[in-house]
PDB file of C-alpha atoms in Angstrom:
ATOM      1  CA  MET A  14     -47.720 261.905  40.221  1.00 49.00           C
ATOM      2  CA  ASP A  15     -50.838 262.902  38.180  1.00 47.00           C
ATOM      3  CA  VAL A  16     -51.070 266.330  36.579  1.00 46.00           C
ATOM      4  CA  ASN A  17     -54.299 267.941  35.298  1.00 47.00           C
ATOM      5  CA  TYR A  18     -53.372 270.475  32.684  1.00 44.00           C
ATOM      6  CA  ASN A  19     -56.990 271.688  32.417  1.00 48.00           C
ATOM      7  CA  VAL A  20     -56.960 273.588  35.722  1.00 44.00           C
ATOM      8  CA  THR A  21     -58.063 277.243  35.559  1.00 44.00           C
ATOM      9  CA  TYR A  22     -56.212 278.460  38.634  1.00 44.00           C
ATOM     10  CA  GLY A  23     -52.659 278.433  39.933  1.00 48.00           C
ATOM     11  CA  ASN A  24     -49.732 280.126  38.280  1.00 47.00           C
ATOM     12  CA  GLU A  25     -47.879 278.931  35.224  1.00 44.00           C
ATOM     13  CA  ASN A  26     -44.658 278.259  37.113  1.00 46.00           C
ATOM     14  CA  GLU A  27     -46.345 275.650  39.310  1.00 47.00           C
ATOM     15  CA  LEU A  28     -47.687 273.882  36.249  1.00 45.00           C
ATOM     16  CA  LYS A  29     -44.293 273.828  34.638  1.00 48.00           C
ATOM     17  CA  CYS A  30     -42.705 272.510  37.816  1.00 46.00           C
ATOM     18  CA  THR A  31     -45.224 269.688  37.981  1.00 48.00           C
ATOM     19  CA  GLY A  32     -44.534 268.792  34.364  1.00 49.00           C
ATOM     20  CA  ASN A  33     -40.807 268.599  35.100  1.00 50.00           C
ATOM     21  CA  ILE A  34     -41.453 266.171  37.965  1.00 48.00           C
ATOM     22  CA  ASN A  35     -43.351 263.893  35.591  1.00 53.00           C
ATOM     23  CA  SER A  36     -40.414 264.033  33.157  1.00 51.00           C
ATOM     24  CA  GLU A  37     -38.011 263.122  35.951  1.00 52.00           C
ATOM     25  CA  ASN A  38     -40.229 260.164  36.907  1.00 56.00           C
ATOM     26  CA  GLU A  39     -40.134 258.885  33.316  1.00 57.00           C
ATOM     27  CA  THR A  40     -36.344 259.243  33.242  1.00 58.00           C
ATOM     28  CA  GLY A  41     -36.123 257.355  36.542  1.00 58.00           C
ATOM     29  CA  ASN A  42     -38.233 254.508  35.144  1.00 63.00           C
ATOM     30  CA  GLU A  43     -35.993 254.232  32.081  1.00 66.00           C
ATOM     31  CA  SER A  44     -32.919 254.216  34.323  1.00 62.00           C
ATOM     32  CA  GLU A  45     -34.369 251.438  36.488  1.00 65.00           C
ATOM     33  CA  LYS A  46     -35.223 249.419  33.376  1.00 64.00           C
ATOM     34  CA  HIS A  47     -31.663 249.834  32.093  1.00 62.00           C
ATOM     35  CA  GLU A  48     -30.262 248.734  35.479  1.00 66.00           C
ATOM     36  CA  ASP A  49     -32.507 245.641  35.446  1.00 69.00           C
ATOM     37  CA  GLU A  50     -31.258 244.687  31.977  1.00 72.00           C
ATOM     38  CA  SER A  51     -27.650 245.228  33.064  1.00 65.00           C
ATOM     39  CA  LEU A  52     -28.233 243.077  36.165  1.00 69.00           C
ATOM     40  CA  LYS A  53     -29.684 240.273  34.041  1.00 69.00           C
ATOM     41  CA  LYS A  54     -26.627 240.369  31.760  1.00 66.00           C
ATOM     42  CA  ASP A  55     -24.289 240.206  34.766  1.00 60.00           C
ATOM     43  CA  GLN A  56     -26.234 237.267  36.197  1.00 66.00           C
ATOM     44  CA  ALA A  57     -26.028 235.477  32.839  1.00 66.00           C
ATOM     45  CA  LYS A  58     -22.246 235.987  32.778  1.00 57.00           C
ATOM     46  CA  LEU A  59     -21.892 234.665  36.334  1.00 56.00           C
ATOM     47  CA  SER A  60     -24.005 231.632  35.432  1.00 64.00           C
ATOM     48  CA  GLU A  61     -21.754 231.003  32.425  1.00 59.00           C
ATOM     49  CA  ILE A  62     -18.630 231.127  34.579  1.00 55.00           C
ATOM     50  CA  ARG A  63     -20.197 228.836  37.195  1.00 57.00           C
ATOM     51  CA  GLU A  64     -21.516 226.251  34.742  1.00 59.00           C
ATOM     52  CA  LEU A  65     -18.805 226.249  32.067  1.00 56.00           C
ATOM     53  CA  GLY A  66     -15.791 227.696  33.865  1.00 54.00           C
ATOM     54  CA  ASN A  67     -15.456 230.082  30.941  1.00 54.00           C
ATOM     55  CA  THR A  68     -15.484 233.873  31.117  1.00 49.00           C
ATOM     56  CA  ASN A  69     -16.323 234.394  27.454  1.00 52.00           C
ATOM     57  CA  MET A  70     -17.982 232.125  24.959  1.00 51.00           C
ATOM     58  CA  THR A  71     -17.492 232.589  21.227  1.00 49.00           C
ATOM     59  CA  GLY A  72     -18.328 236.205  20.505  1.00 48.00           C
ATOM     60  CA  PRO A  73     -18.382 238.252  17.299  1.00 46.00           C
ATOM     61  CA  ASP A  74     -15.803 240.743  18.625  1.00 52.00           C
ATOM     62  CA  GLN A  75     -13.150 238.284  19.813  1.00 78.00           C
ATOM     63  CA  SER A  76     -10.640 236.892  17.324  1.00 89.00           C
ATOM     64  CA  ILE A  77      -8.803 234.812  19.969  1.00 92.00           C
ATOM     65  CA  GLN A  78     -10.845 232.441  22.120  1.00 93.00           C
ATOM     66  CA  ILE A  79      -9.679 230.982  25.443  1.00 93.00           C
ATOM     67  CA  LEU A  80     -10.371 227.321  26.263  1.00 94.00           C
ATOM     68  CA  PRO A  81      -9.560 226.566  29.933  1.00 94.00           C
ATOM     69  CA  ILE A  82      -9.158 222.926  30.989  1.00 93.00           C
ATOM     70  CA  ILE A  83      -8.963 223.067  34.772  1.00 92.00           C
ATOM     71  CA  GLY A  84      -9.097 220.405  37.488  1.00 89.00           C
ATOM     72  CA  GLN A  85     -10.149 216.888  36.578  1.00 86.00           C
ATOM     73  CA  VAL A  86     -11.494 216.022  33.132  1.00 89.00           C
ATOM     74  CA  GLU A  87     -14.989 214.690  33.764  1.00 86.00           C
ATOM     75  CA  GLY A  88     -16.168 211.931  31.445  1.00 82.00           C
ATOM     76  CA  HIS A  89     -19.152 209.596  31.552  1.00 81.00           C
ATOM     77  CA  VAL A  90     -19.256 209.516  35.372  1.00 80.00           C
ATOM     78  CA  VAL A  91     -20.298 212.642  37.294  1.00 82.00           C
ATOM     79  CA  LEU A  92     -17.643 213.618  39.841  1.00 83.00           C
ATOM     80  CA  PRO A  93     -18.448 214.661  43.440  1.00 82.00           C
ATOM     81  CA  PRO A  94     -19.448 218.333  43.839  1.00 83.00           C
ATOM     82  CA  GLN A  95     -16.328 219.151  45.871  1.00 83.00           C
ATOM     83  CA  THR A  96     -14.094 218.115  42.941  1.00 82.00           C
ATOM     84  CA  LYS A  97     -13.001 220.865  40.567  1.00 85.00           C
ATOM     85  CA  SER A  98     -13.649 219.511  37.082  1.00 85.00           C
ATOM     86  CA  THR A  99     -13.981 220.329  33.392  1.00 88.00           C
ATOM     87  CA  LYS A 100     -16.919 218.627  31.705  1.00 88.00           C
ATOM     88  CA  TYR A 101     -16.211 217.357  28.209  1.00 84.00           C
ATOM     89  CA  GLU A 102     -19.841 217.845  27.148  1.00 86.00           C
ATOM     90  CA  HIS A 103     -19.262 221.576  27.712  1.00 89.00           C
ATOM     91  CA  LEU A 104     -16.012 221.757  25.731  1.00 91.00           C
ATOM     92  CA  ILE A 105     -17.182 219.855  22.646  1.00 91.00           C
ATOM     93  CA  PRO A 106     -19.902 222.359  21.606  1.00 91.00           C
ATOM     94  CA  GLN A 107     -17.520 225.240  22.354  1.00 92.00           C
ATOM     95  CA  LEU A 108     -14.912 223.762  20.007  1.00 93.00           C
ATOM     96  CA  ILE A 109     -17.497 223.230  17.272  1.00 93.00           C
ATOM     97  CA  SER A 110     -18.719 226.811  17.716  1.00 92.00           C
ATOM     98  CA  MET A 111     -15.155 228.147  17.454  1.00 93.00           C
ATOM     99  CA  GLU A 112     -14.546 226.132  14.281  1.00 94.00           C
ATOM    100  CA  GLN A 113     -17.730 227.403  12.616  1.00 93.00           C
ATOM    101  CA  ASN A 114     -17.307 231.066  13.590  1.00 91.00           C
ATOM    102  CA  ASP A 115     -15.348 232.953  10.917  1.00 90.00           C
ATOM    103  CA  LYS A 116     -14.638 235.770  13.398  1.00 91.00           C
ATOM    104  CA  VAL A 117     -12.535 233.392  15.523  1.00 93.00           C
ATOM    105  CA  LYS A 118      -8.958 233.408  14.237  1.00 93.00           C
ATOM    106  CA  GLY A 119      -7.197 231.342  16.921  1.00 95.00           C
ATOM    107  CA  VAL A 120      -7.650 229.369  20.138  1.00 96.00           C
ATOM    108  CA  LEU A 121      -5.533 229.457  23.317  1.00 96.00           C
ATOM    109  CA  ILE A 122      -5.846 226.318  25.477  1.00 96.00           C
ATOM    110  CA  VAL A 123      -4.958 226.961  29.141  1.00 96.00           C
ATOM    111  CA  LEU A 124      -4.180 223.768  31.094  1.00 95.00           C
ATOM    112  CA  ASN A 125      -3.986 223.107  34.808  1.00 94.00           C
ATOM    113  CA  THR A 126      -5.324 219.580  35.099  1.00 92.00           C
ATOM    114  CA  VAL A 127      -4.590 216.437  37.103  1.00 90.00           C
ATOM    115  CA  GLY A 128      -5.956 214.289  34.271  1.00 87.00           C
ATOM    116  CA  GLY A 129      -9.189 212.362  34.354  1.00 87.00           C
ATOM    117  CA  ASP A 130     -11.337 210.256  32.059  1.00 87.00           C
ATOM    118  CA  VAL A 131      -9.214 208.794  29.241  1.00 88.00           C
ATOM    119  CA  GLU A 132     -12.011 208.546  26.663  1.00 89.00           C
ATOM    120  CA  ALA A 133     -13.206 212.108  27.294  1.00 90.00           C
ATOM    121  CA  GLY A 134      -9.706 213.597  27.429  1.00 91.00           C
ATOM    122  CA  LEU A 135      -8.588 211.879  24.243  1.00 93.00           C
ATOM    123  CA  ALA A 136     -11.800 212.949  22.478  1.00 93.00           C
ATOM    124  CA  ILE A 137     -11.155 216.592  23.399  1.00 94.00           C
ATOM    125  CA  ALA A 138      -7.505 216.282  22.316  1.00 95.00           C
ATOM    126  CA  GLU A 139      -8.512 214.867  18.917  1.00 95.00           C
ATOM    127  CA  MET A 140     -11.006 217.709  18.423  1.00 95.00           C
ATOM    128  CA  ILE A 141      -8.391 220.356  19.254  1.00 96.00           C
ATOM    129  CA  TYR A 142      -5.911 218.681  16.891  1.00 96.00           C
ATOM    130  CA  SER A 143      -8.473 218.672  14.051  1.00 95.00           C
ATOM    131  CA  LEU A 144      -9.340 222.399  14.296  1.00 95.00           C
ATOM    132  CA  SER A 145      -8.542 224.418  11.184  1.00 94.00           C
ATOM    133  CA  LYS A 146      -7.856 227.506  13.338  1.00 94.00           C
ATOM    134  CA  PRO A 147      -4.334 228.019  14.771  1.00 96.00           C
ATOM    135  CA  THR A 148      -4.066 226.671  18.322  1.00 97.00           C
ATOM    136  CA  VAL A 149      -1.567 227.202  21.141  1.00 98.00           C
ATOM    137  CA  SER A 150      -1.589 225.418  24.501  1.00 97.00           C
ATOM    138  CA  ILE A 151       0.045 226.463  27.757  1.00 97.00           C
ATOM    139  CA  VAL A 152       0.518 224.353  30.896  1.00 96.00           C
ATOM    140  CA  ILE A 153       0.362 226.830  33.779  1.00 94.00           C
ATOM    141  CA  GLY A 154       0.262 224.557  36.833  1.00 90.00           C
ATOM    142  CA  GLY A 155       0.053 220.928  35.873  1.00 91.00           C
ATOM    143  CA  GLY A 156      -0.673 218.835  32.811  1.00 91.00           C
ATOM    144  CA  HIS A 157      -0.748 215.345  34.238  1.00 92.00           C
ATOM    145  CA  SER A 158      -1.947 212.017  32.844  1.00 91.00           C
ATOM    146  CA  ILE A 159      -4.473 212.656  30.041  1.00 92.00           C
ATOM    147  CA  GLY A 160      -3.427 216.307  30.291  1.00 93.00           C
ATOM    148  CA  VAL A 161      -0.299 215.352  28.320  1.00 95.00           C
ATOM    149  CA  PRO A 162      -2.109 214.657  25.002  1.00 95.00           C
ATOM    150  CA  LEU A 163      -4.322 217.689  25.662  1.00 95.00           C
ATOM    151  CA  ALA A 164      -1.164 219.833  25.814  1.00 95.00           C
ATOM    152  CA  THR A 165       0.428 218.303  22.718  1.00 96.00           C
ATOM    153  CA  SER A 166      -2.781 218.500  20.650  1.00 96.00           C
ATOM    154  CA  ALA A 167      -2.230 222.194  19.839  1.00 96.00           C
ATOM    155  CA  ASP A 168      -0.139 223.476  16.932  1.00 97.00           C
ATOM    156  CA  TYR A 169       2.390 224.851  19.433  1.00 97.00           C
ATOM    157  CA  SER A 170       2.754 224.216  23.158  1.00 97.00           C
ATOM    158  CA  PHE A 171       4.197 226.136  26.115  1.00 98.00           C
ATOM    159  CA  ILE A 172       4.881 225.280  29.739  1.00 97.00           C
ATOM    160  CA  THR A 173       5.661 227.735  32.536  1.00 96.00           C
ATOM    161  CA  PRO A 174       9.010 227.235  34.342  1.00 96.00           C
ATOM    162  CA  SER A 175       7.379 225.891  37.535  1.00 95.00           C
ATOM    163  CA  ALA A 176       4.632 223.805  35.912  1.00 95.00           C
ATOM    164  CA  THR A 177       4.775 220.001  36.043  1.00 95.00           C
ATOM    165  CA  MET A 178       3.679 217.115  33.860  1.00 94.00           C
ATOM    166  CA  ILE A 179       3.379 213.523  35.081  1.00 92.00           C
ATOM    167  CA  VAL A 180       3.601 210.788  32.468  1.00 93.00           C
ATOM    168  CA  HIS A 181       2.295 207.426  33.695  1.00 90.00           C
ATOM    169  CA  PRO A 182       0.424 204.324  32.440  1.00 88.00           C
ATOM    170  CA  VAL A 183      -3.383 204.222  32.323  1.00 85.00           C
ATOM    171  CA  ARG A 184      -5.282 203.324  35.485  1.00 81.00           C
ATOM    172  CA  MET A 185      -8.762 202.019  36.136  1.00 78.00           C
ATOM    173  CA  ASN A 186     -11.055 202.400  39.134  1.00 75.00           C
ATOM    174  CA  GLY A 187     -13.891 200.100  40.086  1.00 75.00           C
ATOM    175  CA  PHE A 188     -14.705 196.543  39.069  1.00 80.00           C
ATOM    176  CA  VAL A 189     -11.921 194.780  37.138  1.00 80.00           C
ATOM    177  CA  ILE A 190     -12.043 191.207  35.825  1.00 84.00           C
ATOM    178  CA  GLY A 191      -8.763 189.445  36.566  1.00 82.00           C
ATOM    179  CA  VAL A 192      -8.234 187.838  33.162  1.00 86.00           C
ATOM    180  CA  ALA A 193      -5.653 188.279  30.417  1.00 85.00           C
ATOM    181  CA  GLN A 194      -8.137 190.115  28.200  1.00 86.00           C
ATOM    182  CA  THR A 195      -8.340 192.960  30.733  1.00 84.00           C
ATOM    183  CA  PHE A 196      -4.626 193.593  30.469  1.00 86.00           C
ATOM    184  CA  HIS A 197      -4.780 193.415  26.670  1.00 89.00           C
ATOM    185  CA  TYR A 198      -7.473 196.098  26.821  1.00 87.00           C
ATOM    186  CA  PHE A 199      -5.230 198.266  29.034  1.00 86.00           C
ATOM    187  CA  LYS A 200      -2.388 197.815  26.558  1.00 88.00           C
ATOM    188  CA  LYS A 201      -4.522 198.865  23.586  1.00 90.00           C
ATOM    189  CA  MET A 202      -5.780 201.915  25.458  1.00 89.00           C
ATOM    190  CA  GLN A 203      -2.212 202.882  26.343  1.00 90.00           C
ATOM    191  CA  GLU A 204      -1.158 202.450  22.715  1.00 93.00           C
ATOM    192  CA  ARG A 205      -3.907 204.848  21.624  1.00 92.00           C
ATOM    193  CA  ILE A 206      -2.622 207.509  24.011  1.00 93.00           C
ATOM    194  CA  ASN A 207       1.047 206.941  23.165  1.00 94.00           C
ATOM    195  CA  SER A 208       0.327 207.036  19.441  1.00 94.00           C
ATOM    196  CA  PHE A 209      -1.438 210.388  19.761  1.00 95.00           C
ATOM    197  CA  ILE A 210       1.338 211.925  21.893  1.00 96.00           C
ATOM    198  CA  VAL A 211       4.064 210.770  19.486  1.00 96.00           C
ATOM    199  CA  ARG A 212       2.028 212.041  16.509  1.00 95.00           C
ATOM    200  CA  THR A 213       1.518 215.500  18.012  1.00 95.00           C
ATOM    201  CA  SER A 214       4.900 216.123  19.676  1.00 95.00           C
ATOM    202  CA  LYS A 215       8.619 215.584  19.091  1.00 95.00           C
ATOM    203  CA  ILE A 216       9.134 212.857  21.686  1.00 95.00           C
ATOM    204  CA  ASP A 217      10.420 209.441  20.651  1.00 93.00           C
ATOM    205  CA  LYS A 218       8.067 206.496  21.239  1.00 92.00           C
ATOM    206  CA  ASP A 219      10.681 204.442  23.095  1.00 93.00           C
ATOM    207  CA  GLU A 220      11.553 207.400  25.333  1.00 93.00           C
ATOM    208  CA  LEU A 221       7.874 207.956  26.133  1.00 93.00           C
ATOM    209  CA  GLU A 222       7.377 204.303  27.110  1.00 91.00           C
ATOM    210  CA  ARG A 223      10.551 204.383  29.215  1.00 92.00           C
ATOM    211  CA  MET A 224       9.281 207.385  31.176  1.00 92.00           C
ATOM    212  CA  MET A 225       5.873 205.775  31.695  1.00 90.00           C
ATOM    213  CA  LEU A 226       7.350 202.571  33.084  1.00 88.00           C
ATOM    214  CA  LYS A 227       9.904 204.233  35.359  1.00 88.00           C
ATOM    215  CA  SER A 228       9.458 202.824  38.873  1.00 85.00           C
ATOM    216  CA  ASP A 229      11.982 204.721  41.027  1.00 84.00           C
ATOM    217  CA  GLU A 230      10.638 208.276  40.846  1.00 82.00           C
ATOM    218  CA  LEU A 231       7.012 208.326  42.059  1.00 80.00           C
ATOM    219  CA  LEU A 232       6.019 206.890  45.448  1.00 76.00           C
ATOM    220  CA  ASN A 233       3.938 203.699  45.095  1.00 76.00           C
ATOM    221  CA  ASP A 234       3.468 204.430  41.416  1.00 79.00           C
ATOM    222  CA  MET A 235       5.063 204.242  37.989  1.00 87.00           C
ATOM    223  CA  GLY A 236       5.897 207.157  35.760  1.00 88.00           C
ATOM    224  CA  THR A 237       7.984 210.315  35.480  1.00 92.00           C
ATOM    225  CA  MET A 238       7.482 213.884  36.678  1.00 93.00           C
ATOM    226  CA  LEU A 239       8.729 216.586  34.314  1.00 94.00           C
ATOM    227  CA  ILE A 240       9.203 220.172  35.503  1.00 95.00           C
ATOM    228  CA  GLY A 241       9.254 223.093  33.069  1.00 93.00           C
ATOM    229  CA  GLU A 242      12.361 222.816  30.900  1.00 95.00           C
ATOM    230  CA  GLN A 243      12.495 219.010  31.305  1.00 95.00           C
ATOM    231  CA  ALA A 244       9.253 218.682  29.322  1.00 95.00           C
ATOM    232  CA  VAL A 245      10.873 220.675  26.509  1.00 96.00           C
ATOM    233  CA  GLU A 246      14.137 218.710  26.584  1.00 95.00           C
ATOM    234  CA  CYS A 247      12.380 215.367  26.102  1.00 94.00           C
ATOM    235  CA  GLY A 248      10.266 216.721  23.222  1.00 94.00           C
ATOM    236  CA  LEU A 249       6.821 216.731  24.828  1.00 95.00           C
ATOM    237  CA  ILE A 250       6.453 220.536  24.863  1.00 96.00           C
ATOM    238  CA  ASP A 251       7.799 223.032  22.333  1.00 96.00           C
ATOM    239  CA  LYS A 252       8.933 225.882  24.584  1.00 96.00           C
ATOM    240  CA  VAL A 253       9.070 227.294  28.120  1.00 96.00           C
ATOM    241  CA  GLY A 254       7.050 230.488  28.440  1.00 96.00           C
ATOM    242  CA  GLY A 255       4.055 232.272  29.871  1.00 95.00           C
ATOM    243  CA  ILE A 256       0.856 233.906  28.666  1.00 95.00           C
ATOM    244  CA  LYS A 257       2.737 236.706  26.884  1.00 96.00           C
ATOM    245  CA  GLU A 258       4.787 234.256  24.829  1.00 96.00           C
ATOM    246  CA  ALA A 259       1.777 232.028  24.141  1.00 96.00           C
ATOM    247  CA  LEU A 260      -0.339 234.915  22.826  1.00 95.00           C
ATOM    248  CA  ALA A 261       2.565 236.236  20.747  1.00 96.00           C
ATOM    249  CA  LYS A 262       3.016 232.807  19.140  1.00 96.00           C
ATOM    250  CA  LEU A 263      -0.720 232.465  18.493  1.00 96.00           C
ATOM    251  CA  ASN A 264      -0.828 235.877  16.790  1.00 95.00           C
ATOM    252  CA  GLU A 265       2.176 234.826  14.719  1.00 95.00           C
ATOM    253  CA  LEU A 266       0.410 231.626  13.596  1.00 96.00           C
ATOM    254  CA  ILE A 267      -2.764 233.589  12.798  1.00 95.00           C
ATOM    255  CA  LYS A 268      -0.771 236.038  10.660  1.00 94.00           C
ATOM    256  CA  GLU A 269       0.957 233.185   8.805  1.00 93.00           C
ATOM    257  CA  LYS A 270      -2.377 231.513   8.067  1.00 90.00           C
ATOM    258  CA  GLU A 271      -3.898 234.746   6.753  1.00 89.00           C
ATOM    259  CA  GLU A 272      -0.884 235.297   4.476  1.00 88.00           C
ATOM    260  CA  GLU A 273      -1.340 231.815   2.994  1.00 83.00           C
ATOM    261  CA  LYS A 274      -4.862 232.666   1.804  1.00 71.00           C
TER     262      LYS A 274
END
């Protein structure tokens, strides 16, 4: 609304009223601008959740960062769109960012995975293991296959009472050459995984191999299913607990690290 303050007629009250309307219009424009900025921020957050499966990236105000590994670990082959997956090319830069950010004091890894690409899963596990920040992992639904070394890679590991972990030998899909060298390659790959699990947990190597080669527990498959406390008893996981216990342990490790400085 335009106002001409040079008019020579009309009373003063009308002029003041018109000026107030202009002020209200300016306030309304600022409010709309603020709402647009807020909407853009919300859209950016939704895009982050959709693309990375993460509700908060490394931020300056968060001392504990959450790293969810959900669904199937996607490696060098893109999985079908209907498959829930965690992409390793998303996790690697997040881990590097957490390591470089001095405001980040600890990392909580939340696992509910059926396994996936061995190379990608083992790469993520090695990166978690090499972090200088205290780390705690928790298996909340399942930590199967390559999810086992992902769970043991943290400084301390938890599993909920109803969560499961399946330990089994490596598998391969697609074209396989039926020669002895192929089986030697499988054996070396399995040794890499076993070596990492033994190095990062309390399980005995012979016990781990026995569970992997067990043939009377899984239908048409080899391996062992561990439920809650069983994973602790064999030495794979440190303790049975939930989010409360996992966060309490992580805060304890953070405090110990700060006292060492």
